[in-house]
Short mmCIF file of C-alpha atoms in Angstrom, two decimals:
data_model
loop_
_atom_site.label_atom_id
_atom_site.label_comp_id
_atom_site.label_asym_id
_atom_site.label_seq_id
_atom_site.Cartn_x
_atom_site.Cartn_y
_atom_site.Cartn_z
CA MET A 1 -0.01 0.00 -0.02
CA ALA A 2 1.40 3.39 -0.97
CA LYS A 3 2.82 5.66 1.68
CA VAL A 4 1.40 9.17 1.99
CA SER A 5 2.64 12.36 3.51
CA ALA A 6 1.93 13.29 7.12
CA ARG A 7 -0.07 16.18 5.81
CA GLU A 8 -2.37 13.95 3.85
CA THR A 9 -5.08 12.81 6.17
CA THR A 10 -6.79 9.93 4.44
CA LEU A 11 -7.56 6.84 6.43
CA GLN A 12 -5.22 4.77 4.27
CA PRO A 13 -2.32 3.35 6.30
CA ARG A 14 0.70 5.61 6.17
CA VAL A 15 3.12 2.72 6.45
CA SER A 16 3.14 -1.03 6.30
CA PHE A 17 4.13 -3.08 9.30
CA THR A 18 7.67 -3.93 8.32
CA GLU A 19 10.98 -3.72 10.08
CA GLU A 20 12.85 -1.56 7.56
CA ALA A 21 12.62 2.09 8.41
CA PRO A 22 11.14 4.29 5.66
CA GLU A 23 12.36 7.65 4.71
CA ASP A 24 11.29 10.54 6.94
CA SER A 25 8.45 12.04 4.93
CA THR A 26 7.24 14.70 7.36
CA GLY A 27 9.73 17.38 6.56
CA GLU A 28 11.79 19.60 8.79
CA ASP A 29 8.71 21.28 10.33
CA GLY A 30 7.57 18.16 12.15
CA VAL A 31 8.04 17.32 15.78
CA LYS A 32 8.86 14.28 17.82
CA LEU A 33 8.05 12.82 21.22
CA LYS A 34 10.85 13.57 23.64
CA LYS A 35 12.79 10.80 25.42
CA GLU A 36 12.30 11.97 29.04
CA LEU A 37 11.74 8.69 30.91
CA GLY A 38 14.68 7.14 32.75
CA LEU A 39 14.98 3.76 34.46
CA LEU A 40 13.32 4.79 37.68
CA ASP A 41 10.53 6.42 35.82
CA GLY A 42 10.07 3.16 33.88
CA VAL A 43 9.96 1.15 37.10
CA ALA A 44 7.46 3.65 38.63
CA ILE A 45 5.23 3.38 35.55
CA ILE A 46 5.10 -0.43 35.70
CA VAL A 47 4.65 -0.60 39.48
CA GLY A 48 2.33 2.36 39.48
CA VAL A 49 -0.03 0.94 36.86
CA ILE A 50 -0.02 -2.63 38.23
CA ILE A 51 -0.67 -1.73 41.85
CA GLY A 52 -4.07 -0.18 41.53
CA ALA A 53 -7.24 -1.00 43.39
CA GLY A 54 -6.96 -4.75 42.78
CA ILE A 55 -4.67 -5.70 45.72
CA PHE A 56 -6.77 -3.52 48.08
CA VAL A 57 -10.25 -4.50 46.90
CA SER A 58 -10.46 -7.91 45.30
CA PRO A 59 -8.08 -10.59 46.67
CA LYS A 60 -11.25 -12.43 47.53
CA GLY A 61 -11.66 -13.46 43.89
CA VAL A 62 -8.51 -15.56 43.98
CA LEU A 63 -9.57 -17.11 47.31
CA LEU A 64 -13.10 -17.75 46.13
CA TYR A 65 -12.08 -19.83 43.12
CA SER A 66 -8.97 -21.41 44.82
CA GLY A 67 -10.95 -22.70 47.70
CA SER A 68 -8.16 -22.46 50.29
CA ILE A 69 -5.63 -19.97 51.63
CA GLY A 70 -2.64 -22.14 50.59
CA GLN A 71 -3.80 -22.53 47.01
CA ALA A 72 -4.66 -18.81 46.86
CA LEU A 73 -1.08 -17.88 47.83
CA ILE A 74 0.24 -20.33 45.23
CA VAL A 75 -1.94 -18.64 42.58
CA TRP A 76 -0.62 -15.22 43.64
CA ILE A 77 2.99 -16.42 43.37
CA LEU A 78 2.49 -18.15 40.05
CA SER A 79 0.55 -15.19 38.62
CA GLY A 80 3.53 -13.02 39.38
CA VAL A 81 5.94 -15.49 37.80
CA LEU A 82 3.74 -15.81 34.72
CA SER A 83 3.50 -12.00 34.44
CA MET A 84 7.30 -11.80 34.76
CA VAL A 85 7.70 -14.41 31.97
CA GLY A 86 5.34 -12.46 29.78
CA ALA A 87 7.06 -9.17 30.54
CA LEU A 88 10.48 -10.65 29.53
CA CYS A 89 8.98 -11.87 26.27
CA TYR A 90 7.67 -8.39 25.73
CA ALA A 91 11.17 -7.04 26.44
CA GLU A 92 12.45 -9.04 23.43
CA LEU A 93 9.54 -7.65 21.28
CA GLY A 94 10.00 -4.11 22.63
CA THR A 95 13.73 -3.99 21.84
CA MET A 96 13.38 -5.73 18.46
CA ILE A 97 10.48 -3.45 17.52
CA PRO A 98 11.31 -0.22 19.48
CA LYS A 99 8.05 1.56 18.68
CA SER A 100 5.32 2.77 20.95
CA GLY A 101 1.99 0.97 20.86
CA GLY A 102 2.87 -2.31 22.59
CA ASP A 103 0.73 -5.24 21.33
CA TYR A 104 -0.59 -3.16 18.46
CA ALA A 105 2.91 -2.69 17.03
CA TYR A 106 4.05 -6.26 17.66
CA ILE A 107 0.92 -7.92 16.18
CA GLY A 108 1.14 -5.59 13.17
CA VAL A 109 4.79 -6.48 12.42
CA ALA A 110 4.17 -10.25 12.90
CA PHE A 111 0.73 -10.77 11.32
CA GLY A 112 -0.13 -7.59 9.32
CA PRO A 113 -2.48 -4.63 9.58
CA LEU A 114 -5.86 -6.41 10.01
CA PRO A 115 -5.03 -8.25 13.25
CA ALA A 116 -3.30 -5.12 14.56
CA PHE A 117 -6.37 -3.04 13.77
CA LEU A 118 -8.66 -5.56 15.54
CA TYR A 119 -6.54 -5.15 18.71
CA LEU A 120 -6.78 -1.41 18.33
CA TRP A 121 -10.51 -1.65 17.78
CA VAL A 122 -11.14 -3.66 20.93
CA ALA A 123 -8.80 -1.37 22.98
CA LEU A 124 -10.51 1.71 21.58
CA LEU A 125 -14.09 0.55 21.96
CA ILE A 126 -14.01 -0.89 25.47
CA LEU A 127 -10.76 -2.23 26.88
CA VAL A 128 -8.76 0.97 27.60
CA PRO A 129 -11.46 3.54 28.33
CA THR A 130 -13.49 1.13 30.44
CA GLY A 131 -10.47 0.27 32.53
CA ASN A 132 -9.76 3.98 32.97
CA ALA A 133 -13.43 4.71 33.79
CA ILE A 134 -13.57 1.94 36.46
CA THR A 135 -10.29 3.18 37.98
CA ALA A 136 -11.63 6.73 38.13
CA LEU A 137 -14.90 5.61 39.72
CA THR A 138 -12.99 3.53 42.24
CA PHE A 139 -10.89 6.56 43.13
CA ALA A 140 -13.98 8.68 43.61
CA GLN A 141 -15.79 6.09 45.75
CA TYR A 142 -12.92 5.64 48.14
CA LEU A 143 -12.09 9.31 48.39
CA LEU A 144 -15.77 10.12 49.22
CA GLN A 145 -16.28 7.14 51.54
CA PRO A 146 -15.15 8.88 54.80
CA PHE A 147 -17.87 11.54 54.12
CA TYR A 148 -20.61 8.89 53.89
CA PRO A 149 -19.86 6.69 56.96
CA ASN A 150 -23.22 5.03 57.16
CA CYS A 151 -24.19 4.70 53.50
CA ASP A 152 -22.83 4.53 49.98
CA ALA A 153 -21.67 7.79 48.40
CA SER A 154 -24.09 9.50 46.00
CA LEU A 155 -23.64 7.97 42.49
CA ASP A 156 -23.86 11.45 40.94
CA ALA A 157 -21.14 12.76 43.24
CA VAL A 158 -18.92 9.76 42.46
CA ARG A 159 -19.38 10.24 38.70
CA LEU A 160 -18.69 13.96 38.91
CA LEU A 161 -15.48 13.53 40.97
CA ALA A 162 -14.36 10.71 38.61
CA ALA A 163 -14.94 13.04 35.65
CA VAL A 164 -13.03 15.88 37.32
CA ILE A 165 -10.03 13.69 38.14
CA THR A 166 -10.00 12.25 34.64
CA CYS A 167 -9.89 15.69 33.12
CA LEU A 168 -7.25 16.85 35.64
CA LEU A 169 -4.88 14.01 34.85
CA THR A 170 -5.51 14.39 31.11
CA THR A 171 -4.48 18.04 31.49
CA ILE A 172 -1.30 17.10 33.32
CA ASN A 173 -0.47 14.53 30.64
CA CYS A 174 -1.04 17.16 27.93
CA TYR A 175 1.20 19.68 29.57
CA ASN A 176 4.41 17.92 30.58
CA VAL A 177 5.73 14.33 30.49
CA LYS A 178 8.08 15.09 33.44
CA TRP A 179 5.03 16.11 35.52
CA VAL A 180 3.40 12.79 34.67
CA ALA A 181 6.53 11.00 35.78
CA ARG A 182 6.69 12.91 39.03
CA VAL A 183 3.04 12.22 39.81
CA THR A 184 3.62 8.54 39.06
CA ASP A 185 6.71 8.42 41.30
CA ILE A 186 4.92 10.11 44.22
CA PHE A 187 1.75 8.04 44.15
CA THR A 188 3.62 4.83 43.60
CA GLY A 189 5.43 5.55 46.81
CA MET A 190 2.22 6.26 48.58
CA LYS A 191 0.57 3.01 47.50
CA ILE A 192 3.65 0.99 48.54
CA LEU A 193 3.49 2.76 51.90
CA ALA A 194 -0.15 1.73 52.27
CA LEU A 195 0.79 -1.90 51.56
CA LEU A 196 3.66 -1.71 54.04
CA VAL A 197 1.21 -0.56 56.71
CA ILE A 198 -0.91 -3.64 56.02
CA VAL A 199 2.15 -5.88 56.10
CA ALA A 200 3.45 -4.35 59.31
CA VAL A 201 0.10 -4.74 61.04
CA GLY A 202 -0.11 -8.35 59.79
CA ILE A 203 3.40 -9.17 61.09
CA TRP A 204 2.54 -7.60 64.52
CA TYR A 205 -0.65 -9.68 64.64
CA LEU A 206 1.21 -12.86 63.61
CA PHE A 207 3.97 -12.41 66.21
CA GLY A 208 1.23 -11.94 68.79
CA GLY A 209 0.50 -15.66 68.38
CA ASP A 210 -2.69 -15.45 66.34
CA THR A 211 -2.10 -18.12 63.65
CA ASN A 212 -5.48 -19.76 63.61
CA ASN A 213 -6.31 -18.57 60.08
CA LEU A 214 -3.12 -20.05 58.68
CA GLU A 215 -3.56 -23.55 60.10
CA ASN A 216 -4.36 -26.25 57.52
CA PRO A 217 -3.89 -23.81 54.64
CA MET A 218 -4.66 -26.38 51.90
CA VAL A 219 -8.01 -27.50 53.25
CA GLY A 220 -10.81 -26.92 50.70
CA SER A 221 -8.50 -26.48 47.68
CA ASN A 222 -10.37 -26.59 44.38
CA SER A 223 -8.93 -28.96 41.77
CA SER A 224 -11.34 -28.19 38.92
CA PRO A 225 -9.38 -26.77 35.93
CA GLY A 226 -12.13 -24.29 35.18
CA TYR A 227 -12.05 -22.78 38.66
CA ILE A 228 -8.31 -22.81 38.74
CA ALA A 229 -8.37 -20.86 35.50
CA LEU A 230 -10.81 -18.32 37.11
CA ALA A 231 -8.51 -17.96 40.10
CA PHE A 232 -5.61 -17.18 37.82
CA TYR A 233 -7.76 -14.68 35.87
CA ASN A 234 -8.42 -12.84 39.19
CA GLY A 235 -4.74 -12.99 40.11
CA LEU A 236 -3.49 -11.94 36.72
CA PHE A 237 -6.06 -9.02 36.78
CA SER A 238 -4.26 -7.57 39.69
CA TYR A 239 -0.98 -7.85 37.79
CA SER A 240 -2.39 -6.33 34.63
CA GLY A 241 -0.34 -3.43 33.34
CA TRP A 242 3.02 -5.15 33.18
CA ASN A 243 3.15 -4.47 29.42
CA TYR A 244 2.30 -0.77 29.63
CA LEU A 245 5.88 0.42 29.49
CA ASN A 246 6.04 -1.08 26.01
CA PHE A 247 3.35 1.45 24.93
CA VAL A 248 5.82 4.34 25.51
CA THR A 249 9.07 2.88 24.21
CA GLU A 250 9.80 5.94 22.04
CA GLU A 251 9.85 8.19 25.16
CA LEU A 252 12.16 5.88 27.19
CA LYS A 253 15.89 6.83 27.34
CA ASP A 254 18.07 3.99 26.09
CA PRO A 255 15.16 1.55 25.69
CA TYR A 256 17.47 -1.39 24.86
CA ARG A 257 18.86 -1.27 28.40
CA ASN A 258 16.16 0.48 30.46
CA LEU A 259 13.09 -1.53 29.18
CA PRO A 260 14.37 -4.96 30.32
CA ARG A 261 15.93 -3.53 33.48
CA ALA A 262 12.68 -1.81 34.51
CA ILE A 263 10.83 -5.09 34.00
CA CYS A 264 13.36 -7.14 35.95
CA ILE A 265 13.25 -4.72 38.87
CA SER A 266 9.51 -3.96 39.00
CA MET A 267 7.94 -7.46 38.52
CA PRO A 268 9.77 -9.22 41.41
CA VAL A 269 8.98 -6.16 43.63
CA VAL A 270 5.32 -6.31 42.81
CA THR A 271 5.15 -10.08 43.28
CA VAL A 272 6.81 -9.96 46.71
CA ILE A 273 4.56 -7.10 47.86
CA TYR A 274 1.44 -8.87 46.67
CA VAL A 275 2.33 -12.16 48.35
CA ILE A 276 3.27 -10.68 51.76
CA THR A 277 0.18 -8.43 51.62
CA ASN A 278 -2.00 -11.46 51.15
CA VAL A 279 -0.31 -13.25 53.95
CA ALA A 280 -1.14 -10.25 56.16
CA TYR A 281 -4.78 -10.37 55.02
CA PHE A 282 -5.04 -14.10 55.69
CA THR A 283 -3.42 -13.70 59.08
CA VAL A 284 -5.87 -11.06 60.33
CA LEU A 285 -9.11 -11.95 58.49
CA SER A 286 -10.90 -15.21 58.33
CA THR A 287 -11.92 -16.81 54.98
CA ASP A 288 -15.54 -15.80 55.66
CA GLU A 289 -14.55 -12.19 56.40
CA ILE A 290 -12.58 -11.93 53.16
CA LEU A 291 -15.26 -13.49 50.98
CA SER A 292 -18.00 -11.22 52.46
CA SER A 293 -15.93 -8.05 52.06
CA LEU A 294 -16.42 -5.57 49.22
CA ALA A 295 -12.95 -4.08 49.95
CA VAL A 296 -10.58 -6.33 51.81
CA ALA A 297 -8.14 -3.54 52.73
CA VAL A 298 -10.91 -1.44 54.27
CA THR A 299 -12.26 -4.41 56.27
CA PHE A 300 -8.68 -5.11 57.41
CA ALA A 301 -8.27 -1.48 58.49
CA ASP A 302 -11.63 -1.40 60.31
CA LYS A 303 -10.59 -4.47 62.37
CA MET A 304 -6.98 -3.45 63.11
CA LEU A 305 -6.53 0.33 62.90
CA GLY A 306 -9.42 1.63 65.03
CA TYR A 307 -9.75 5.41 64.72
CA ALA A 308 -7.08 5.46 62.08
CA ALA A 309 -9.06 3.18 59.78
CA TRP A 310 -9.99 6.21 57.65
CA ILE A 311 -6.47 6.31 56.19
CA MET A 312 -7.08 3.11 54.22
CA PRO A 313 -9.81 4.50 51.90
CA LEU A 314 -7.47 7.47 51.35
CA PHE A 315 -4.61 5.14 50.45
CA VAL A 316 -6.83 3.23 48.04
CA ALA A 317 -7.84 6.51 46.44
CA CYS A 318 -4.17 7.54 46.10
CA SER A 319 -3.34 4.14 44.60
CA THR A 320 -6.05 4.40 41.97
CA PHE A 321 -5.07 8.00 41.24
CA GLY A 322 -1.54 6.92 40.43
CA SER A 323 -2.77 3.98 38.32
CA LEU A 324 -5.13 6.16 36.39
CA ASN A 325 -2.31 8.67 35.68
CA GLY A 326 -0.01 5.94 34.34
CA ALA A 327 -2.81 4.30 32.33
CA ILE A 328 -3.80 7.59 30.65
CA PHE A 329 -0.13 8.27 29.81
CA ALA A 330 0.56 4.85 28.33
CA SER A 331 -2.79 4.06 26.62
CA SER A 332 -2.96 7.43 24.85
CA ARG A 333 0.28 6.47 23.01
CA LEU A 334 -1.56 3.40 21.70
CA PHE A 335 -4.18 5.51 19.88
CA PHE A 336 -1.47 7.99 18.84
CA VAL A 337 0.52 5.20 17.10
CA GLY A 338 -2.64 3.72 15.59
CA ALA A 339 -3.51 7.09 14.04
CA ARG A 340 0.05 7.52 12.88
CA ASN A 341 -0.25 4.24 10.98
CA GLY A 342 -3.53 5.30 9.37
CA HIS A 343 -5.84 3.09 11.52
CA LEU A 344 -7.48 6.10 13.12
CA PRO A 345 -8.05 9.68 11.94
CA ALA A 346 -4.68 11.36 11.34
CA ALA A 347 -5.62 14.17 13.69
CA ILE A 348 -5.07 11.85 16.68
CA SER A 349 -1.41 11.49 15.61
CA LEU A 350 -0.59 15.19 15.94
CA ILE A 351 1.88 16.45 18.56
CA ASN A 352 1.65 19.79 20.39
CA ILE A 353 4.59 21.95 19.24
CA HIS A 354 5.12 23.52 22.68
CA TYR A 355 4.82 20.53 25.06
CA LEU A 356 5.75 17.74 22.60
CA THR A 357 2.88 15.57 23.83
CA PRO A 358 0.10 13.86 21.81
CA VAL A 359 -2.63 16.22 22.96
CA PRO A 360 -5.38 15.18 20.44
CA SER A 361 -4.90 11.48 21.45
CA LEU A 362 -5.16 12.41 25.14
CA ILE A 363 -8.28 14.53 24.55
CA PHE A 364 -9.80 11.74 22.46
CA LEU A 365 -9.22 9.16 25.16
CA CYS A 366 -10.60 11.53 27.83
CA ILE A 367 -13.81 12.04 25.94
CA ILE A 368 -14.43 8.28 25.53
CA THR A 369 -13.71 7.70 29.20
CA LEU A 370 -16.09 10.49 30.26
CA VAL A 371 -18.88 8.91 28.18
CA LEU A 372 -18.35 5.55 29.81
CA LEU A 373 -18.51 7.08 33.27
CA PHE A 374 -22.16 7.68 32.79
CA ILE A 375 -23.14 4.21 31.61
CA ASP A 376 -25.41 2.55 34.25
CA ASP A 377 -23.35 -0.68 34.47
CA VAL A 378 -19.89 0.22 33.21
CA TYR A 379 -18.40 -2.57 35.46
CA ALA A 380 -20.22 -5.27 33.42
CA LEU A 381 -18.32 -4.25 30.27
CA ILE A 382 -14.97 -5.33 31.67
CA ALA A 383 -16.17 -8.92 32.04
CA TYR A 384 -16.75 -9.12 28.29
CA VAL A 385 -13.20 -8.19 27.33
CA SER A 386 -11.02 -9.91 29.90
CA PHE A 387 -11.01 -12.95 27.63
CA VAL A 388 -10.17 -10.68 24.68
CA GLU A 389 -7.19 -9.10 26.50
CA ALA A 390 -5.76 -12.55 27.29
CA LEU A 391 -6.37 -13.61 23.69
CA PHE A 392 -4.36 -10.71 22.18
CA ILE A 393 -1.49 -11.19 24.60
CA LEU A 394 -1.44 -14.79 23.41
CA ILE A 395 -1.33 -13.54 19.81
CA SER A 396 1.55 -11.16 20.67
CA ILE A 397 3.66 -14.00 22.18
CA SER A 398 2.80 -16.18 19.18
CA GLY A 399 4.15 -13.24 17.08
CA LEU A 400 7.51 -13.51 18.92
CA LEU A 401 7.82 -17.17 17.99
CA TYR A 402 6.67 -16.49 14.43
CA LEU A 403 9.23 -13.72 14.00
CA ARG A 404 11.97 -15.96 15.34
CA LYS A 405 11.07 -18.37 12.43
CA ILE A 406 10.69 -15.94 9.54
CA GLN A 407 13.31 -13.40 10.62
CA PRO A 408 15.94 -15.42 12.48
CA ASP A 409 18.72 -12.90 11.71
CA ALA A 410 16.83 -9.77 12.76
CA LYS A 411 18.48 -7.58 15.39
CA ARG A 412 17.36 -8.72 18.87
CA PRO A 413 19.16 -6.75 21.62
CA ILE A 414 17.36 -9.09 24.06
CA LYS A 415 16.74 -12.71 23.11
CA VAL A 416 14.92 -14.79 25.76
CA ASN A 417 15.22 -18.53 25.99
CA LEU A 418 12.49 -20.24 23.95
CA ILE A 419 11.31 -21.98 27.15
CA LEU A 420 9.79 -18.67 28.31
CA PRO A 421 7.50 -17.88 25.37
CA TYR A 422 6.42 -21.53 25.08
CA THR A 423 5.62 -21.66 28.85
CA PHE A 424 3.65 -18.47 28.56
CA LEU A 425 1.93 -19.61 25.39
CA VAL A 426 0.77 -22.95 26.95
CA THR A 427 -0.38 -21.30 30.20
CA CYS A 428 -2.21 -18.47 28.59
CA GLY A 429 -3.73 -20.82 26.04
CA PHE A 430 -5.04 -22.92 28.96
CA LEU A 431 -6.70 -19.88 30.50
CA VAL A 432 -8.27 -18.76 27.22
CA ILE A 433 -9.61 -22.24 26.38
CA SER A 434 -10.88 -22.87 29.95
CA SER A 435 -12.73 -19.53 29.96
CA CYS A 436 -14.72 -20.71 26.89
CA TYR A 437 -16.22 -23.51 29.04
CA VAL A 438 -16.65 -21.58 32.28
CA SER A 439 -17.87 -18.20 30.86
CA PRO A 440 -19.29 -18.95 27.36
CA PHE A 441 -21.51 -15.87 27.30
CA GLU A 442 -18.73 -13.38 28.09
CA VAL A 443 -16.43 -15.22 25.55
CA GLY A 444 -19.19 -14.88 22.95
CA ILE A 445 -19.59 -11.15 23.51
CA GLY A 446 -15.83 -10.62 23.44
CA THR A 447 -15.54 -12.55 20.18
CA ALA A 448 -18.43 -10.54 18.67
CA ILE A 449 -16.64 -7.29 19.58
CA ILE A 450 -13.51 -8.48 17.83
CA LEU A 451 -15.33 -9.58 14.67
CA SER A 452 -17.27 -6.32 14.50
CA GLY A 453 -14.01 -4.57 13.73
CA ILE A 454 -13.56 -6.51 10.40
CA PRO A 455 -16.25 -4.60 8.44
CA VAL A 456 -15.02 -1.37 10.05
CA TYR A 457 -11.53 -2.05 8.78
CA TYR A 458 -12.68 -2.73 5.25
CA ALA A 459 -15.01 0.22 5.18
CA THR A 460 -12.61 2.81 6.56
CA ILE A 461 -9.06 1.56 5.78
CA HIS A 462 -8.77 -1.13 3.17
CA HIS A 463 -11.36 0.37 0.77
CA PRO A 464 -12.48 3.55 2.51
CA ILE A 465 -15.95 4.89 1.83
CA ALA A 466 -15.95 8.04 -0.31
CA GLY A 467 -15.91 11.19 1.72
CA LEU A 468 -14.09 9.83 4.79
CA ALA A 469 -10.72 11.27 3.61
CA LYS A 470 -12.24 14.70 3.28
CA ILE A 471 -13.78 14.53 6.79
CA SER A 472 -10.49 13.30 8.16
CA GLN A 473 -8.66 16.21 6.50
CA LYS A 474 -11.04 18.79 8.02
CA LEU A 475 -10.66 17.17 11.42
CA ASN A 476 -6.87 17.26 11.04
CA ILE A 477 -6.86 20.97 10.22
CA LEU A 478 -9.24 21.70 13.07
CA CYS A 479 -7.12 19.86 15.67
CA ALA A 480 -3.90 21.39 14.38
CA LYS A 481 -5.34 24.90 14.95
CA LEU A 482 -7.17 24.09 18.16
CA PHE A 483 -4.36 22.29 19.97
CA VAL A 484 -1.37 23.93 18.22
CA CYS A 485 -0.17 20.69 16.77
CA MET A 486 1.91 19.41 13.90
CA PRO A 487 2.73 15.90 12.45
CA ASN A 488 5.63 14.14 14.03
CA THR A 489 8.91 13.20 12.34
CA GLU A 490 9.59 9.97 14.32
CA LYS A 491 10.40 7.09 11.96
CA ILE A 492 7.72 4.66 12.67
CA ASP A 493 9.12 1.43 11.39
#
């Protein structure tokens, strides 16, 4: 397919997904994203995105499907190991294909534009904005909880505060990447402090001689493959975000060194924190207390911290604030890269000339998130795409193996042992197949969402409908004037 200039705003792909870099066609007046993220920033992004509300709110999901405390801890450990294996595989992909966009870029290089577009379609339609909306709503609920001690916070108040925080973080992301990194660093520290409080209280309680909850830890373990798969889904959900640094590779200093280093530092840290935090939960709370709790960390604080229990909802709010900040930063780059490749309107690929940030992409993501905040049951949407997310990660890892076969001599600054991708492939494949039996309705909806992108691809990209190019051009001109933007000069392959 023919390449076009950055100033041409048709929906035809600007480049093919190949490894050879094309000539820079944007001219001297273009702009690039700045490489402002160092190693510690990379670690903070991974840790900050992963440690969200999950470890504070929903450890009961792992316990529910595991059936016992001992098996639940095994699932938490293995979920961390599996996430580490996946992250190392992504390190090979990220250094071989050093482009922002994560799975979208890797699937495109390995399997072509249609599968890449289908990933972008699912991420655009539900996956990314729904995840951001849920994180924003969780932040608002926990921040407002101390003001509503005897009842749930007003839904309108929760939605309004969630909308305000989404707009605030979008503004910060538009203005300065260094500000984003500082916010991520600060709130990552706060959420780790919250978990250390839980761990310290749990250790104090354990040393006090209360070990009743930890006796016979394997009693009641569930051996059904379907329920084991669901337990891993819940565990892996709390680890989700380990691939987000791959979305911003172009803004990472020395990505060949800092990407794998950030992964190797952050994943063991998160796994250790998660396991010892769960040990603290299981030490203090009985199985029944955990399974009946809507927010395990808050129940824990109510039982152990007395008058200081109010700090736990505040800590959860801070944790979700940091996660939302990191998610907005990373996921906006996905849509930016998709637009740069012609899979979204070209206006979304523009960069502000003063701040060197993808302002239209950030605004675009903010608008979709705000719309989802006001859907009555936004939480139900995420159930339909958890299968889809696992499926596309499976496809990305398959792409690594496929590229090893068809491009054996390609430059790979990091080359993992084949045992790692095969291990991840088999395990992830087990989870995807098991979910088809345990949750067929959700799998059906997720599959329908994927397939709905095929006619959209052919109608807007492969053989675009007449008039779309003109609409895209007008939108491009409007965004360039409104947000003081220009096309970028970064070589995209």
